[in-house]
Short mmCIF file of C-alpha atoms in Angstrom, two decimals:
data_model
loop_
_atom_site.label_atom_id
_atom_site.label_comp_id
_atom_site.label_asym_id
_atom_site.label_seq_id
_atom_site.Cartn_x
_atom_site.Cartn_y
_atom_site.Cartn_z
CA UNK Q 1 92.00 -82.30 -27.38
CA UNK Q 2 90.59 -85.84 -28.36
CA UNK Q 3 93.21 -89.02 -28.32
CA UNK Q 4 92.74 -89.26 -31.78
CA UNK Q 5 96.06 -89.02 -34.23
CA UNK Q 6 94.36 -85.82 -36.39
CA UNK Q 7 92.02 -82.76 -35.36
CA UNK Q 8 88.91 -84.89 -34.46
CA UNK Q 9 85.37 -82.80 -36.45
CA UNK Q 10 84.57 -80.41 -34.00
CA UNK Q 11 87.39 -79.46 -32.94
CA UNK Q 12 87.92 -75.71 -31.64
CA UNK Q 13 90.08 -75.09 -33.78
CA UNK Q 14 87.87 -75.98 -36.90
CA UNK Q 15 85.56 -74.27 -35.67
CA UNK Q 16 87.06 -71.20 -35.65
CA UNK Q 17 88.02 -71.66 -39.55
CA UNK Q 18 84.86 -73.18 -40.55
CA UNK Q 19 83.58 -69.31 -38.83
CA UNK Q 20 86.82 -67.68 -40.36
CA UNK Q 21 86.81 -63.94 -41.28
CA UNK Q 22 85.95 -63.18 -45.34
CA UNK Q 23 89.58 -64.72 -46.73
CA UNK Q 24 89.56 -65.99 -50.39
CA UNK Q 25 86.49 -66.67 -52.16
CA UNK Q 26 88.65 -68.97 -54.76
CA UNK Q 27 89.79 -71.73 -51.61
CA UNK Q 28 93.98 -72.46 -52.62
CA UNK Q 29 93.80 -76.48 -52.49
CA UNK Q 30 96.70 -77.52 -52.65
CA UNK Q 31 95.40 -79.64 -55.86
CA UNK Q 32 94.57 -75.80 -57.81
CA UNK Q 33 97.97 -74.21 -55.89
CA UNK Q 34 100.30 -77.57 -58.04
CA UNK Q 35 99.31 -75.91 -61.02
CA UNK Q 36 100.18 -72.38 -60.27
CA UNK Q 37 102.28 -71.38 -63.08
CA UNK Q 38 105.71 -70.40 -63.51
CA UNK Q 39 105.60 -67.14 -64.35
CA UNK Q 40 104.52 -66.64 -60.53
CA UNK Q 41 104.61 -69.88 -58.54
CA UNK Q 42 107.43 -71.86 -56.65
CA UNK Q 43 109.86 -73.36 -59.50
CA UNK Q 44 108.37 -76.85 -60.61
CA UNK Q 45 104.87 -75.96 -61.04
CA UNK Q 46 103.04 -76.93 -64.07
CA UNK Q 47 101.05 -73.53 -66.33
CA UNK Q 48 97.52 -74.43 -67.45
CA UNK Q 49 94.74 -73.69 -65.03
CA UNK Q 50 96.85 -71.75 -62.69
CA UNK Q 51 96.62 -68.26 -63.52
CA UNK Q 52 93.10 -68.47 -63.43
CA UNK Q 53 93.48 -69.62 -60.05
CA UNK Q 54 96.51 -66.42 -58.89
CA UNK Q 55 94.46 -63.93 -60.32
CA UNK Q 56 91.27 -64.89 -58.46
CA UNK Q 57 93.52 -65.69 -54.66
CA UNK Q 58 94.75 -62.04 -55.86
CA UNK Q 59 91.63 -60.06 -56.90
CA UNK Q 60 90.24 -61.88 -53.59
CA UNK Q 61 93.39 -59.93 -51.22
CA UNK Q 62 93.39 -56.46 -53.39
CA UNK Q 63 89.70 -56.21 -52.14
CA UNK Q 64 91.13 -57.23 -48.91
CA UNK Q 65 93.58 -54.18 -48.48
CA UNK Q 66 90.31 -52.34 -51.13
CA UNK Q 67 88.33 -52.66 -47.65
CA UNK Q 68 90.02 -51.06 -45.08
CA UNK Q 69 89.64 -53.83 -42.87
CA UNK Q 70 93.09 -55.26 -40.75
CA UNK Q 71 91.88 -58.42 -39.67
CA UNK Q 72 90.67 -59.64 -43.30
CA UNK Q 73 93.36 -57.92 -45.22
CA UNK Q 74 95.80 -59.64 -43.38
CA UNK Q 75 93.64 -62.62 -43.62
CA UNK Q 76 94.28 -62.35 -47.10
CA UNK Q 77 97.85 -61.79 -47.17
CA UNK Q 78 98.99 -64.20 -45.30
CA UNK Q 79 96.62 -66.18 -47.80
CA UNK Q 80 98.28 -64.91 -50.70
CA UNK Q 81 101.77 -65.42 -48.44
CA UNK Q 82 101.45 -68.72 -47.60
CA UNK Q 83 100.72 -70.29 -51.60
CA UNK Q 84 104.51 -71.78 -52.67
CA UNK Q 85 103.83 -73.82 -49.24
CA UNK Q 86 100.10 -75.06 -49.78
CA UNK Q 87 101.69 -75.92 -53.43
CA UNK Q 88 104.17 -77.86 -51.01
CA UNK Q 89 107.05 -76.13 -52.19
CA UNK Q 90 108.73 -75.87 -48.74
CA UNK Q 91 111.78 -74.35 -49.71
CA UNK Q 92 112.00 -71.21 -47.60
CA UNK Q 93 114.39 -69.59 -50.99
CA UNK Q 94 111.44 -70.50 -52.87
CA UNK Q 95 108.59 -69.02 -50.44
CA UNK Q 96 110.82 -66.13 -50.56
CA UNK Q 97 111.24 -65.45 -54.64
CA UNK Q 98 107.46 -66.34 -54.88
CA UNK Q 99 106.44 -62.78 -52.26
CA UNK Q 100 109.55 -61.44 -53.25
CA UNK Q 101 108.78 -61.53 -57.32
CA UNK Q 102 104.38 -61.45 -56.90
CA UNK Q 103 103.87 -60.13 -53.59
CA UNK Q 104 106.15 -57.19 -53.20
CA UNK Q 105 106.89 -56.12 -56.82
CA UNK Q 106 102.74 -56.63 -57.62
CA UNK Q 107 102.38 -53.96 -55.27
CA UNK Q 108 105.38 -51.56 -56.34
CA UNK Q 109 104.14 -51.86 -59.58
CA UNK Q 110 100.76 -50.65 -59.17
CA UNK Q 111 102.20 -47.80 -57.82
CA UNK Q 112 98.80 -46.32 -56.06
CA UNK Q 113 98.59 -46.33 -51.76
CA UNK Q 114 96.72 -49.79 -52.03
CA UNK Q 115 99.93 -51.45 -52.67
CA UNK Q 116 101.90 -49.45 -49.76
CA UNK Q 117 98.70 -50.35 -47.88
CA UNK Q 118 100.06 -54.10 -48.78
CA UNK Q 119 103.96 -54.09 -48.53
CA UNK Q 120 102.87 -52.41 -45.71
CA UNK Q 121 100.98 -55.33 -44.11
CA UNK Q 122 103.69 -58.41 -45.64
CA UNK Q 123 106.56 -56.14 -43.24
CA UNK Q 124 104.15 -56.76 -40.62
CA UNK Q 125 103.68 -60.54 -41.65
CA UNK Q 126 107.09 -61.80 -43.48
CA UNK Q 127 110.41 -63.31 -42.18
CA UNK Q 128 113.07 -60.72 -42.24
CA UNK Q 129 113.44 -61.24 -45.63
CA UNK Q 130 110.37 -60.41 -46.30
CA UNK Q 131 110.25 -57.36 -44.10
CA UNK Q 132 113.70 -56.03 -45.95
CA UNK Q 133 112.26 -56.42 -49.34
CA UNK Q 134 109.05 -54.72 -48.02
CA UNK Q 135 110.70 -51.98 -46.53
CA UNK Q 136 112.84 -50.92 -49.71
CA UNK Q 137 109.54 -51.04 -52.05
CA UNK Q 138 107.27 -49.03 -49.88
CA UNK Q 139 110.44 -45.91 -49.02
CA UNK Q 140 110.93 -45.68 -53.24
CA UNK Q 141 106.82 -45.58 -52.94
CA UNK Q 142 106.98 -42.90 -50.91
CA UNK Q 143 109.33 -40.96 -52.62
CA UNK Q 144 107.49 -40.75 -55.18
CA UNK Q 145 104.70 -38.74 -53.22
CA UNK Q 146 102.61 -42.80 -53.16
CA UNK Q 147 101.31 -44.02 -49.04
CA UNK Q 148 99.72 -46.15 -47.63
CA UNK Q 149 95.44 -45.65 -46.75
CA UNK Q 150 95.76 -44.47 -42.74
CA UNK Q 151 94.29 -47.85 -41.56
CA UNK Q 152 97.40 -49.46 -41.62
CA UNK Q 153 98.72 -47.28 -38.74
CA UNK Q 154 96.72 -49.60 -37.12
CA UNK Q 155 97.94 -53.50 -38.47
CA UNK Q 156 99.16 -55.30 -35.96
CA UNK Q 157 98.06 -52.96 -32.81
CA UNK Q 158 95.65 -55.84 -31.31
CA UNK Q 159 95.11 -55.92 -27.49
CA UNK Q 160 94.95 -59.39 -26.52
CA UNK Q 161 91.81 -59.98 -24.19
CA UNK Q 162 91.36 -64.24 -22.40
CA UNK Q 163 92.92 -66.98 -22.65
CA UNK Q 164 91.99 -70.59 -22.65
CA UNK Q 165 92.85 -73.37 -22.77
CA UNK Q 166 91.41 -77.74 -23.45
CA UNK Q 167 93.31 -80.63 -23.10
CA UNK Q 168 93.53 -84.19 -23.59
CA UNK Q 169 93.11 -86.08 -19.69
CA UNK Q 170 96.28 -88.05 -21.06
CA UNK Q 171 98.30 -85.07 -22.17
CA UNK Q 172 98.71 -86.43 -25.90
CA UNK Q 173 97.79 -82.85 -27.09
CA UNK Q 174 95.97 -79.97 -25.94
CA UNK Q 175 94.61 -76.50 -27.92
CA UNK Q 176 95.35 -72.61 -26.72
CA UNK Q 177 92.51 -69.70 -27.32
CA UNK Q 178 93.49 -66.45 -27.28
CA UNK Q 179 91.15 -63.40 -27.77
CA UNK Q 180 92.19 -60.57 -29.07
CA UNK Q 181 91.07 -56.28 -29.50
CA UNK Q 182 91.56 -54.93 -32.56
CA UNK Q 183 90.08 -51.64 -32.32
CA UNK Q 184 87.16 -51.84 -31.85
CA UNK Q 185 85.85 -55.03 -33.06
CA UNK Q 186 87.10 -57.93 -31.42
CA UNK Q 187 89.55 -61.55 -33.15
CA UNK Q 188 90.49 -64.89 -31.62
CA UNK Q 189 92.74 -67.28 -32.47
CA UNK Q 190 93.79 -71.00 -31.10
CA UNK Q 191 96.15 -72.59 -32.49
CA UNK Q 192 95.57 -76.64 -31.42
CA UNK Q 193 99.87 -78.48 -30.51
CA UNK Q 194 100.78 -82.58 -30.39
CA UNK Q 195 101.98 -82.67 -27.28
CA UNK Q 196 103.41 -86.48 -28.19
CA UNK Q 197 106.71 -85.72 -29.43
CA UNK Q 198 108.30 -82.50 -29.80
CA UNK Q 199 105.07 -80.48 -29.00
CA UNK Q 200 104.66 -78.71 -32.15
CA UNK Q 201 101.46 -77.26 -33.96
CA UNK Q 202 98.74 -79.14 -35.58
CA UNK Q 203 96.26 -76.81 -36.35
CA UNK Q 204 95.19 -72.92 -36.74
CA UNK Q 205 91.94 -71.74 -36.45
CA UNK Q 206 91.30 -67.36 -36.59
CA UNK Q 207 87.63 -66.84 -35.86
CA UNK Q 208 86.11 -63.54 -35.82
CA UNK Q 209 83.70 -63.90 -33.94
CA UNK Q 210 85.60 -63.93 -30.32
CA UNK Q 211 82.60 -65.00 -28.50
CA UNK Q 212 81.68 -68.01 -30.23
CA UNK Q 213 85.31 -69.01 -30.26
CA UNK Q 214 85.46 -69.80 -26.27
CA UNK Q 215 81.77 -71.14 -26.09
CA UNK Q 216 83.54 -73.46 -28.49
CA UNK Q 217 86.91 -74.23 -26.65
CA UNK Q 218 85.58 -74.44 -23.08
CA UNK Q 219 82.40 -75.94 -24.30
CA UNK Q 220 82.12 -80.10 -22.53
CA UNK Q 221 81.86 -82.43 -25.99
CA UNK Q 222 83.62 -85.10 -25.14
CA UNK Q 223 84.26 -87.43 -21.91
CA UNK Q 224 88.77 -87.19 -21.72
CA UNK Q 225 88.56 -82.98 -22.67
CA UNK Q 226 89.32 -81.32 -20.37
CA UNK Q 227 88.63 -76.19 -20.21
CA UNK Q 228 90.58 -73.92 -17.79
CA UNK Q 229 91.30 -70.42 -18.09
CA UNK Q 230 94.71 -69.54 -17.97
CA UNK Q 231 97.20 -66.16 -17.73
CA UNK Q 232 97.94 -64.83 -21.07
CA UNK Q 233 101.73 -66.05 -19.88
CA UNK Q 234 100.84 -69.75 -19.27
CA UNK Q 235 99.14 -69.04 -23.55
CA UNK Q 236 102.22 -67.22 -25.14
CA UNK Q 237 104.60 -70.02 -22.92
CA UNK Q 238 102.86 -72.68 -24.83
CA UNK Q 239 102.55 -71.60 -28.08
CA UNK Q 240 105.10 -69.47 -29.11
CA UNK Q 241 107.95 -73.07 -29.19
CA UNK Q 242 105.22 -75.18 -30.74
CA UNK Q 243 103.86 -72.47 -33.54
CA UNK Q 244 108.46 -71.87 -33.98
CA UNK Q 245 109.33 -75.19 -35.06
CA UNK Q 246 105.90 -75.73 -37.33
CA UNK Q 247 106.84 -72.67 -39.25
CA UNK Q 248 110.27 -73.09 -39.68
CA UNK Q 249 108.91 -77.19 -39.84
CA UNK Q 250 106.16 -77.41 -41.43
CA UNK Q 251 103.75 -80.62 -42.51
CA UNK Q 252 103.14 -81.55 -46.10
CA UNK Q 253 99.59 -83.01 -44.05
CA UNK Q 254 98.93 -79.32 -42.44
CA UNK Q 255 95.66 -77.64 -43.98
CA UNK Q 256 96.00 -74.72 -46.36
CA UNK Q 257 94.70 -72.22 -43.50
CA UNK Q 258 96.58 -73.58 -40.37
CA UNK Q 259 99.95 -72.76 -43.17
CA UNK Q 260 97.84 -69.66 -44.23
CA UNK Q 261 97.20 -68.18 -40.13
CA UNK Q 262 100.89 -69.23 -38.94
CA UNK Q 263 102.22 -66.25 -39.17
CA UNK Q 264 99.36 -64.57 -38.23
CA UNK Q 265 99.19 -66.92 -35.26
CA UNK Q 266 103.04 -66.10 -34.55
CA UNK Q 267 102.48 -62.52 -34.39
CA UNK Q 268 99.14 -62.76 -31.62
CA UNK Q 269 101.39 -64.96 -29.44
CA UNK Q 270 104.92 -61.73 -29.61
CA UNK Q 271 102.21 -59.08 -28.68
CA UNK Q 272 101.55 -61.07 -25.09
CA UNK Q 273 103.20 -61.31 -21.76
CA UNK Q 274 106.42 -63.05 -21.98
CA UNK Q 275 105.74 -63.56 -17.74
CA UNK Q 276 108.96 -62.31 -15.14
CA UNK Q 277 110.08 -66.84 -17.00
CA UNK Q 278 108.52 -68.63 -15.04
CA UNK Q 279 107.16 -72.02 -16.47
CA UNK Q 280 105.81 -74.09 -13.88
CA UNK Q 281 106.52 -76.86 -11.77
CA UNK Q 282 109.63 -77.85 -13.10
CA UNK Q 283 110.61 -81.43 -13.54
CA UNK Q 284 114.42 -82.71 -13.06
CA UNK Q 285 116.51 -85.86 -13.31
CA UNK Q 286 115.35 -86.69 -9.85
CA UNK Q 287 112.13 -86.49 -9.74
CA UNK Q 288 112.04 -88.44 -12.19
CA UNK Q 289 114.14 -91.18 -10.69
CA UNK Q 290 111.99 -91.11 -7.53
CA UNK Q 291 109.02 -92.18 -10.53
CA UNK Q 292 110.92 -95.29 -11.50
CA UNK Q 293 111.68 -96.36 -7.84
CA UNK Q 294 107.76 -95.32 -7.17
CA UNK Q 295 107.07 -97.62 -10.32
CA UNK Q 296 109.83 -100.53 -9.31
CA UNK Q 297 108.19 -100.87 -5.63
CA UNK Q 298 104.02 -100.63 -6.54
CA UNK Q 299 101.83 -103.33 -6.19
CA UNK Q 300 101.34 -103.40 -10.42
CA UNK Q 301 105.01 -103.41 -10.93
CA UNK Q 302 105.78 -107.31 -8.69
CA UNK Q 303 105.48 -109.59 -10.90
CA UNK Q 304 107.82 -108.06 -14.42
CA UNK Q 305 109.49 -107.11 -11.86
CA UNK Q 306 110.08 -110.80 -10.58
CA UNK Q 307 110.62 -111.57 -14.33
CA UNK Q 308 113.51 -109.66 -14.97
CA UNK Q 309 114.51 -106.61 -12.35
CA UNK Q 310 116.94 -105.12 -14.20
CA UNK Q 311 114.77 -105.19 -18.02
CA UNK Q 312 111.00 -103.42 -16.13
CA UNK Q 313 113.91 -100.62 -14.69
CA UNK Q 314 115.41 -100.26 -18.35
CA UNK Q 315 111.74 -100.44 -19.67
CA UNK Q 316 110.85 -97.96 -16.27
CA UNK Q 317 113.40 -95.85 -17.12
CA UNK Q 318 112.48 -95.64 -21.30
CA UNK Q 319 108.84 -94.58 -20.40
CA UNK Q 320 109.40 -92.68 -18.15
CA UNK Q 321 111.81 -90.17 -19.23
CA UNK Q 322 110.08 -89.25 -22.48
CA UNK Q 323 106.92 -89.10 -20.72
CA UNK Q 324 108.35 -85.99 -18.36
CA UNK Q 325 110.42 -84.43 -21.04
CA UNK Q 326 108.25 -81.43 -21.35
CA UNK Q 327 109.11 -79.01 -18.91
CA UNK Q 328 106.53 -79.03 -16.55
CA UNK Q 329 105.29 -81.70 -17.30
CA UNK Q 330 105.24 -84.88 -15.05
CA UNK Q 331 106.68 -88.15 -15.29
CA UNK Q 332 104.67 -90.85 -16.23
CA UNK Q 333 102.06 -88.35 -17.94
CA UNK Q 334 101.65 -90.71 -20.86
CA UNK Q 335 97.89 -91.45 -23.27
CA UNK Q 336 97.37 -93.32 -25.83
CA UNK Q 337 99.04 -91.46 -29.09
CA UNK Q 338 102.16 -90.45 -26.67
CA UNK Q 339 102.03 -95.01 -26.16
CA UNK Q 340 102.72 -95.72 -29.99
CA UNK Q 341 105.07 -92.51 -30.45
CA UNK Q 342 107.72 -94.16 -28.14
CA UNK Q 343 107.21 -97.81 -28.62
CA UNK Q 344 106.72 -97.25 -32.44
CA UNK Q 345 109.16 -94.29 -33.38
CA UNK Q 346 111.19 -93.47 -29.97
CA UNK Q 347 112.73 -96.47 -28.79
CA UNK Q 348 113.39 -98.09 -32.66
CA UNK Q 349 115.41 -94.84 -33.67
CA UNK Q 350 117.22 -94.37 -30.27
CA UNK Q 351 117.17 -97.64 -28.80
CA UNK Q 352 120.22 -101.45 -29.42
CA UNK Q 353 117.63 -103.70 -27.69
CA UNK Q 354 119.41 -106.70 -25.63
CA UNK Q 355 116.80 -109.96 -26.19
CA UNK Q 356 116.32 -110.28 -22.71
CA UNK Q 357 114.51 -106.67 -22.94
CA UNK Q 358 112.83 -106.52 -25.81
CA UNK Q 359 111.57 -110.52 -25.04
CA UNK Q 360 110.41 -108.69 -21.24
CA UNK Q 361 108.78 -105.50 -23.89
CA UNK Q 362 105.52 -107.01 -22.66
CA UNK Q 363 105.31 -107.37 -18.81
CA UNK Q 364 107.36 -104.41 -18.01
CA UNK Q 365 105.31 -101.59 -20.71
CA UNK Q 366 101.64 -103.16 -19.83
CA UNK Q 367 102.64 -103.20 -15.45
CA UNK Q 368 103.59 -99.99 -16.03
CA UNK Q 369 101.03 -98.67 -18.70
CA UNK Q 370 98.40 -99.41 -16.24
CA UNK Q 371 100.70 -98.04 -12.77
CA UNK Q 372 100.19 -94.24 -15.00
CA UNK Q 373 96.98 -94.61 -14.37
CA UNK Q 374 96.78 -95.21 -11.26
CA UNK Q 375 99.73 -92.74 -10.75
CA UNK Q 376 97.53 -90.58 -12.37
CA UNK Q 377 94.03 -90.74 -10.97
CA UNK Q 378 92.65 -91.17 -15.09
CA UNK Q 379 89.07 -92.79 -14.12
CA UNK Q 380 87.75 -96.94 -15.08
CA UNK Q 381 87.14 -95.00 -19.31
CA UNK Q 382 91.11 -93.03 -19.24
CA UNK Q 383 92.22 -95.75 -18.55
CA UNK Q 384 90.93 -98.68 -20.28
CA UNK Q 385 91.48 -96.25 -24.19
CA UNK Q 386 95.03 -96.59 -22.80
CA UNK Q 387 95.08 -99.90 -21.92
CA UNK Q 388 93.48 -101.34 -25.55
CA UNK Q 389 96.04 -99.81 -27.04
CA UNK Q 390 98.73 -101.25 -25.10
CA UNK Q 391 98.76 -104.58 -26.81
CA UNK Q 392 97.13 -103.15 -30.85
CA UNK Q 393 101.39 -100.29 -30.23
CA UNK Q 394 103.41 -103.75 -28.99
CA UNK Q 395 101.95 -106.26 -32.13
CA UNK Q 396 103.21 -103.44 -34.19
CA UNK Q 397 106.81 -102.48 -32.26
CA UNK Q 398 109.12 -106.03 -33.95
CA UNK Q 399 107.87 -104.33 -37.80
CA UNK Q 400 108.91 -101.01 -36.16
CA UNK Q 401 112.29 -101.40 -34.77
CA UNK Q 402 113.31 -103.89 -37.51
CA UNK Q 403 112.55 -101.51 -39.78
CA UNK Q 404 115.78 -100.39 -41.62
CA UNK Q 405 115.55 -96.50 -41.23
CA UNK Q 406 114.99 -97.33 -37.91
CA UNK Q 407 118.00 -99.78 -37.82
CA UNK Q 408 120.17 -97.08 -38.90
CA UNK Q 409 118.99 -94.10 -37.60
CA UNK Q 410 119.68 -96.04 -34.58
CA UNK Q 411 124.10 -95.03 -35.39
CA UNK Q 412 122.70 -91.02 -34.64
CA UNK Q 413 121.95 -92.01 -30.61
CA UNK Q 414 125.78 -94.72 -30.27
CA UNK Q 415 126.79 -94.11 -26.84
CA UNK Q 416 124.90 -91.79 -25.83
CA UNK Q 417 120.87 -93.42 -25.52
CA UNK Q 418 120.78 -94.54 -21.69
CA UNK Q 419 117.52 -95.47 -21.28
CA UNK Q 420 117.69 -92.52 -17.57
CA UNK Q 421 119.15 -89.98 -20.30
CA UNK Q 422 117.39 -86.32 -20.75
CA UNK Q 423 115.23 -86.89 -23.75
CA UNK Q 424 115.55 -83.35 -24.37
CA UNK Q 425 119.24 -83.24 -24.58
CA UNK Q 426 119.58 -86.92 -25.86
CA UNK Q 427 117.32 -84.53 -29.22
CA UNK Q 428 119.39 -81.75 -28.61
CA UNK Q 429 122.95 -83.94 -29.44
CA UNK Q 430 121.52 -86.25 -32.15
CA UNK Q 431 120.12 -84.12 -34.06
CA UNK Q 432 124.13 -82.13 -34.19
CA UNK Q 433 125.20 -85.73 -35.67
CA UNK Q 434 122.40 -85.82 -38.35
CA UNK Q 435 123.80 -81.65 -39.18
CA UNK Q 436 127.17 -83.03 -39.33
CA UNK Q 437 126.02 -86.17 -41.07
CA UNK Q 438 121.95 -86.08 -43.39
CA UNK Q 439 121.67 -89.79 -43.40
CA UNK Q 440 121.18 -90.72 -47.66
CA UNK Q 441 118.08 -92.21 -49.36
CA UNK Q 442 120.29 -95.02 -49.90
CA UNK Q 443 121.67 -96.11 -46.66
CA UNK Q 444 120.70 -99.51 -46.18
CA UNK Q 445 122.72 -102.13 -44.97
CA UNK Q 446 124.74 -98.62 -42.87
CA UNK Q 447 126.03 -98.62 -39.18
CA UNK Q 448 126.63 -94.94 -38.57
CA UNK Q 449 127.81 -96.40 -34.73
CA UNK Q 450 131.12 -97.64 -37.13
CA UNK Q 451 133.79 -95.04 -38.15
CA UNK Q 452 134.70 -96.75 -41.31
CA UNK Q 453 130.52 -96.28 -42.70
CA UNK Q 454 130.85 -92.50 -41.34
CA UNK Q 455 133.98 -92.38 -43.61
CA UNK Q 456 132.61 -93.46 -46.72
CA UNK Q 457 129.60 -91.36 -45.97
CA UNK Q 458 132.18 -88.39 -45.70
CA UNK Q 459 134.27 -89.81 -48.63
CA UNK Q 460 131.26 -90.26 -51.32
CA UNK Q 461 130.41 -86.74 -51.32
CA UNK Q 462 133.54 -84.86 -50.51
CA UNK Q 463 136.13 -86.82 -52.52
CA UNK Q 464 134.48 -84.71 -55.58
CA UNK Q 465 135.24 -81.40 -55.02
CA UNK Q 466 137.58 -79.25 -55.78
CA UNK Q 467 140.43 -78.26 -52.85
CA UNK Q 468 141.01 -75.91 -51.83
CA UNK Q 469 145.06 -74.77 -52.47
CA UNK Q 470 148.19 -76.88 -51.47
CA UNK Q 471 145.36 -79.94 -51.01
CA UNK Q 472 144.97 -83.06 -52.93
CA UNK Q 473 140.93 -84.27 -53.41
CA UNK Q 474 142.59 -86.87 -50.61
CA UNK Q 475 143.71 -85.24 -47.97
CA UNK Q 476 140.86 -82.56 -48.53
CA UNK Q 477 138.37 -85.51 -48.45
CA UNK Q 478 140.36 -86.70 -44.57
CA UNK Q 479 139.98 -83.06 -43.61
CA UNK Q 480 136.06 -83.43 -44.14
CA UNK Q 481 135.99 -86.73 -41.86
CA UNK Q 482 138.08 -84.90 -39.05
CA UNK Q 483 135.15 -82.04 -39.25
CA UNK Q 484 132.52 -84.01 -39.78
CA UNK Q 485 134.21 -86.07 -37.20
CA UNK Q 486 134.53 -82.94 -34.51
CA UNK Q 487 131.16 -82.59 -34.86
CA UNK Q 488 130.14 -86.14 -34.25
CA UNK Q 489 131.70 -86.46 -31.50
CA UNK Q 490 131.64 -83.20 -28.73
CA UNK Q 491 129.22 -80.54 -27.96
CA UNK Q 492 131.46 -77.84 -27.14
CA UNK Q 493 133.98 -77.99 -29.87
CA UNK Q 494 134.89 -74.64 -30.55
CA UNK Q 495 134.34 -77.18 -34.06
CA UNK Q 496 130.80 -77.34 -33.59
CA UNK Q 497 130.90 -73.48 -32.51
CA UNK Q 498 132.10 -72.08 -35.58
CA UNK Q 499 130.07 -74.69 -37.64
CA UNK Q 500 126.66 -72.28 -35.46
CA UNK Q 501 128.29 -69.17 -36.92
CA UNK Q 502 128.19 -69.54 -40.02
CA UNK Q 503 125.71 -71.31 -40.50
CA UNK Q 504 123.50 -68.16 -38.41
CA UNK Q 505 124.93 -66.55 -41.23
CA UNK Q 506 122.87 -68.86 -43.95
CA UNK Q 507 125.82 -71.37 -45.30
CA UNK Q 508 125.06 -74.19 -46.02
CA UNK Q 509 125.99 -77.72 -43.92
CA UNK Q 510 127.68 -78.62 -47.42
CA UNK Q 511 130.03 -75.57 -47.94
CA UNK Q 512 131.12 -74.95 -43.92
CA UNK Q 513 132.52 -78.25 -43.77
CA UNK Q 514 133.86 -76.86 -47.15
CA UNK Q 515 135.18 -74.64 -45.28
CA UNK Q 516 136.40 -75.47 -42.04
CA UNK Q 517 137.90 -78.55 -43.93
CA UNK Q 518 139.85 -76.83 -45.94
CA UNK Q 519 140.48 -73.64 -43.03
CA UNK Q 520 144.07 -74.32 -40.32
CA UNK Q 521 143.84 -76.36 -37.62
CA UNK Q 522 143.13 -73.36 -35.39
CA UNK Q 523 140.70 -72.55 -37.03
CA UNK Q 524 138.90 -76.27 -36.48
CA UNK Q 525 139.42 -76.25 -33.19
CA UNK Q 526 142.19 -78.62 -31.06
CA UNK Q 527 140.44 -81.35 -29.99
CA UNK Q 528 139.60 -82.38 -34.22
CA UNK Q 529 140.98 -86.27 -34.53
CA UNK Q 530 143.87 -86.28 -35.77
#
């Protein structure tokens, strides 16, 4: 897609949304959703005119169900399911509560075939908790002789058609569109994916006109965009992870349509063939190292290398390592937005720079960016766009690096952040440490690389807890610190394995550490620091 941060005007996801099937005569804007009544909306939302808003949305839902059109019914249901998220309430528990009390209970109260149909729709689109609640409610209705209409047997039974990919030449983002047969009709979904960080879906569109969608995504209306038809297996590979990440941790800036269509997109992608496990070309640490060596020997790097060879290699390893972190993405794949992401986000949050590395930033990055463009055969216009971004990003680097948030976050990568470290591995381990000890709201001055500062945070969190029998408050706080240190230091510890099992079972982070701190030593793992 475009080199801009936000979806550009005319992007395929936006065009699909503009031509979507009828969803609601009263769009659920964030402003309106924030006025939803306490009786039906997530906790903390005011009443005022929200009763009327929710009534209109629900009226549109029941009209869609009554129409007997599976796609329209799915879109209407998904729109209602998204009301808490549109309202800014991203707590999964609040969303589940809303769906249960408003949609599941509302369907049961109607005691009609249409109510039973809504329960089938929730079973198709909802989370596991929603599926269980809707299934139980449907069993109760059918036990009373109330059955859904025949058309619901076709819900979600789509036949994948063709897939297209549109991408920018810089590798910053892409859009993937897939068409589906649905009974006698055909529709399509399109998902825009941001590739500057961990790939994540940023916009979703659903169009009842599959041909128009393919025309939009395959059209040539941007000099830096390219399009190609891809296999259904590749479409699944490119969409499954980004959609999953957006669902797990939605960006509050996502549009209402994107939030509503997320469950539909996920169900459609699950209908795509998984293939034989091939993920395209895989680039290893050896490939990244070879790319760095190629850069260091190139004429474009000669001046920077002559000035400071060690610092030039450091920046080449950082830039090359990040740009090639995604499977199938070659080293040196960088665009204007990704360059900003690396230098204003990844580096400030990860690396403690020496004075030499910091002073050599400008010549090393400038040389590497020009080499990257040459290495990928970017044309003159593309190279100009990339190189114009370099001074803009460098001008903001000092502020980003010295930001107190970045200073604190760098502590999570202490001892891990070598310039040639595998970025995916680094991200996983920083995530583990953030789970062990989340960054507090007030964190300056704070050095998470210092065990003493970590101990202070643990004592502040667990010192006031009621200790398990046989332990004083001080002894329990010390035990909690040992658990946190085990999670912090060891990615293969028995303690981490136990924590993962408990977290998967729904135990909160605080409660599982509380439990592990009060458990006998063998349960926590023999390597816990004492």
